[in-house]
Every structure is written in C-alpha cells, then in structure tokens.
Amino acid sequence: MESSAQCAMCKAVVENGDPSLAEGVNDGIAYLMVFPYLLIGVLFYSLYRYKKNYKN
C-alpha cells in the first residue's frame, strides 16, 4: 500500500510504524481539513442570520 505524506520524514515514519500510528496521522489530517470548512460554514451562517434579522 502506497501512502502520501506532507514530508519525507512523516512518510518514512508512517510506512515503518505500526498501523495505529498511520491511523492517527490520517485522523489528524482529516481534522485539519474539516476545521477550516467548519469555520467558514459558521461564518456564512452567522452572516445569513444577521442579514435575515436586519431585514425584519
């Protein structure tokens, strides 16, 4: 199984480590990917509510 990583050291550690380490790295990457989208969603939702309340 081929894995991609941000740097050569990270890739080497994940390839040679145990599977739980690789799972932890993948979970961390997923967390880092989701968090900015969540913040943007909250921002747009709050702007939507602000504009909706401003019209009334």
Short mmCIF file of N, CA and C in Angstrom, two decimals:
data_model
loop_
_atom_site.label_atom_id
_atom_site.label_comp_id
_atom_site.label_asym_id
_atom_site.label_seq_id
_atom_site.Cartn_x
_atom_site.Cartn_y
_atom_site.Cartn_z
N MET A 1 0.85 -1.17 0.00
CA MET A 1 0.00 0.00 0.00
C MET A 1 0.89 1.23 0.00
N GLU A 2 0.65 2.14 -0.91
CA GLU A 2 1.42 3.36 -1.01
C GLU A 2 0.73 4.46 -0.22
N SER A 3 1.51 5.25 0.50
CA SER A 3 0.93 6.33 1.27
C SER A 3 1.59 7.64 0.89
N SER A 4 0.83 8.71 0.95
CA SER A 4 1.35 10.04 0.68
C SER A 4 1.41 10.81 1.98
N ALA A 5 2.38 11.68 2.10
CA ALA A 5 2.52 12.48 3.32
C ALA A 5 3.04 13.86 2.94
N GLN A 6 3.05 14.76 3.90
CA GLN A 6 3.49 16.12 3.65
C GLN A 6 5.01 16.21 3.50
N CYS A 7 5.74 15.41 4.21
CA CYS A 7 7.20 15.47 4.14
C CYS A 7 7.77 14.06 4.11
N ALA A 8 9.03 13.97 3.72
CA ALA A 8 9.67 12.66 3.60
C ALA A 8 9.77 11.96 4.96
N MET A 9 10.04 12.72 6.01
CA MET A 9 10.16 12.11 7.34
C MET A 9 8.82 11.56 7.81
N CYS A 10 7.76 12.30 7.60
CA CYS A 10 6.43 11.82 8.01
C CYS A 10 6.09 10.53 7.26
N LYS A 11 6.37 10.52 5.97
CA LYS A 11 6.07 9.35 5.17
C LYS A 11 6.88 8.15 5.65
N ALA A 12 8.16 8.35 5.98
CA ALA A 12 9.00 7.26 6.44
C ALA A 12 8.51 6.72 7.78
N VAL A 13 8.11 7.59 8.68
CA VAL A 13 7.63 7.15 9.99
C VAL A 13 6.34 6.35 9.84
N VAL A 14 5.44 6.83 9.00
CA VAL A 14 4.15 6.15 8.83
C VAL A 14 4.34 4.80 8.13
N GLU A 15 5.20 4.75 7.12
CA GLU A 15 5.41 3.49 6.41
C GLU A 15 6.06 2.44 7.29
N ASN A 16 6.95 2.84 8.17
CA ASN A 16 7.68 1.88 9.00
C ASN A 16 7.05 1.67 10.37
N GLY A 17 6.05 2.46 10.72
CA GLY A 17 5.42 2.35 12.03
C GLY A 17 4.29 1.35 12.03
N ASP A 18 3.64 1.27 13.17
CA ASP A 18 2.50 0.35 13.28
C ASP A 18 1.25 0.98 12.67
N PRO A 19 0.25 0.19 12.35
CA PRO A 19 -0.96 0.70 11.70
C PRO A 19 -1.72 1.74 12.53
N SER A 20 -1.65 1.64 13.85
CA SER A 20 -2.37 2.63 14.66
C SER A 20 -1.75 4.01 14.52
N LEU A 21 -0.45 4.08 14.29
CA LEU A 21 0.21 5.37 14.06
C LEU A 21 -0.28 5.97 12.75
N ALA A 22 -0.38 5.16 11.71
CA ALA A 22 -0.87 5.64 10.42
C ALA A 22 -2.31 6.11 10.54
N GLU A 23 -3.10 5.39 11.31
CA GLU A 23 -4.50 5.80 11.51
C GLU A 23 -4.56 7.13 12.25
N GLY A 24 -3.69 7.33 13.21
CA GLY A 24 -3.64 8.59 13.94
C GLY A 24 -3.25 9.76 13.04
N VAL A 25 -2.29 9.53 12.16
CA VAL A 25 -1.88 10.57 11.21
C VAL A 25 -3.04 10.90 10.27
N ASN A 26 -3.73 9.88 9.78
CA ASN A 26 -4.87 10.12 8.89
C ASN A 26 -5.99 10.87 9.61
N ASP A 27 -6.25 10.53 10.86
CA ASP A 27 -7.27 11.25 11.63
C ASP A 27 -6.87 12.70 11.82
N GLY A 28 -5.60 12.95 12.07
CA GLY A 28 -5.12 14.32 12.23
C GLY A 28 -5.28 15.12 10.96
N ILE A 29 -4.98 14.51 9.83
CA ILE A 29 -5.14 15.18 8.55
C ILE A 29 -6.61 15.49 8.29
N ALA A 30 -7.49 14.55 8.59
CA ALA A 30 -8.93 14.78 8.41
C ALA A 30 -9.40 15.93 9.30
N TYR A 31 -8.92 15.98 10.54
CA TYR A 31 -9.28 17.06 11.45
C TYR A 31 -8.83 18.40 10.89
N LEU A 32 -7.60 18.45 10.39
CA LEU A 32 -7.08 19.70 9.85
C LEU A 32 -7.82 20.12 8.58
N MET A 33 -8.36 19.17 7.83
CA MET A 33 -9.12 19.51 6.63
C MET A 33 -10.52 19.99 6.96
N VAL A 34 -11.14 19.43 7.98
CA VAL A 34 -12.54 19.74 8.30
C VAL A 34 -12.66 21.07 9.02
N PHE A 35 -11.73 21.39 9.88
CA PHE A 35 -11.86 22.56 10.75
C PHE A 35 -12.01 23.88 9.98
N PRO A 36 -11.22 24.18 8.94
CA PRO A 36 -11.43 25.44 8.21
C PRO A 36 -12.80 25.51 7.53
N TYR A 37 -13.27 24.39 6.98
CA TYR A 37 -14.59 24.40 6.35
C TYR A 37 -15.69 24.63 7.38
N LEU A 38 -15.52 24.09 8.55
CA LEU A 38 -16.47 24.31 9.63
C LEU A 38 -16.51 25.78 10.03
N LEU A 39 -15.35 26.40 10.15
CA LEU A 39 -15.29 27.82 10.49
C LEU A 39 -15.95 28.68 9.42
N ILE A 40 -15.69 28.37 8.16
CA ILE A 40 -16.30 29.13 7.07
C ILE A 40 -17.81 28.94 7.07
N GLY A 41 -18.26 27.73 7.33
CA GLY A 41 -19.70 27.47 7.40
C GLY A 41 -20.37 28.26 8.51
N VAL A 42 -19.74 28.30 9.67
CA VAL A 42 -20.29 29.07 10.79
C VAL A 42 -20.30 30.56 10.45
N LEU A 43 -19.26 31.05 9.79
CA LEU A 43 -19.21 32.45 9.40
C LEU A 43 -20.35 32.79 8.44
N PHE A 44 -20.54 31.98 7.41
CA PHE A 44 -21.61 32.25 6.45
C PHE A 44 -22.99 32.11 7.09
N TYR A 45 -23.15 31.16 7.99
CA TYR A 45 -24.43 31.01 8.67
C TYR A 45 -24.73 32.22 9.55
N SER A 46 -23.72 32.72 10.24
CA SER A 46 -23.94 33.89 11.09
C SER A 46 -24.23 35.13 10.24
N LEU A 47 -23.57 35.26 9.09
CA LEU A 47 -23.88 36.38 8.19
C LEU A 47 -25.30 36.27 7.65
N TYR A 48 -25.72 35.06 7.32
CA TYR A 48 -27.08 34.83 6.84
C TYR A 48 -28.10 35.24 7.90
N ARG A 49 -27.88 34.82 9.13
CA ARG A 49 -28.81 35.17 10.21
C ARG A 49 -28.81 36.67 10.48
N TYR A 50 -27.64 37.29 10.40
CA TYR A 50 -27.55 38.73 10.61
C TYR A 50 -28.34 39.48 9.55
N LYS A 51 -28.16 39.11 8.29
CA LYS A 51 -28.90 39.78 7.21
C LYS A 51 -30.39 39.50 7.30
N LYS A 52 -30.76 38.30 7.69
CA LYS A 52 -32.18 37.95 7.83
C LYS A 52 -32.82 38.79 8.93
N ASN A 53 -32.15 38.95 10.06
CA ASN A 53 -32.68 39.75 11.16
C ASN A 53 -32.64 41.24 10.84
N TYR A 54 -31.69 41.68 10.03
CA TYR A 54 -31.58 43.09 9.67
C TYR A 54 -32.74 43.52 8.78
N LYS A 55 -33.24 42.62 7.92
CA LYS A 55 -34.36 42.94 7.03
C LYS A 55 -35.65 43.12 7.81
N ASN A 56 -35.79 42.41 8.92
CA ASN A 56 -37.02 42.49 9.71
C ASN A 56 -36.97 43.62 10.62
#
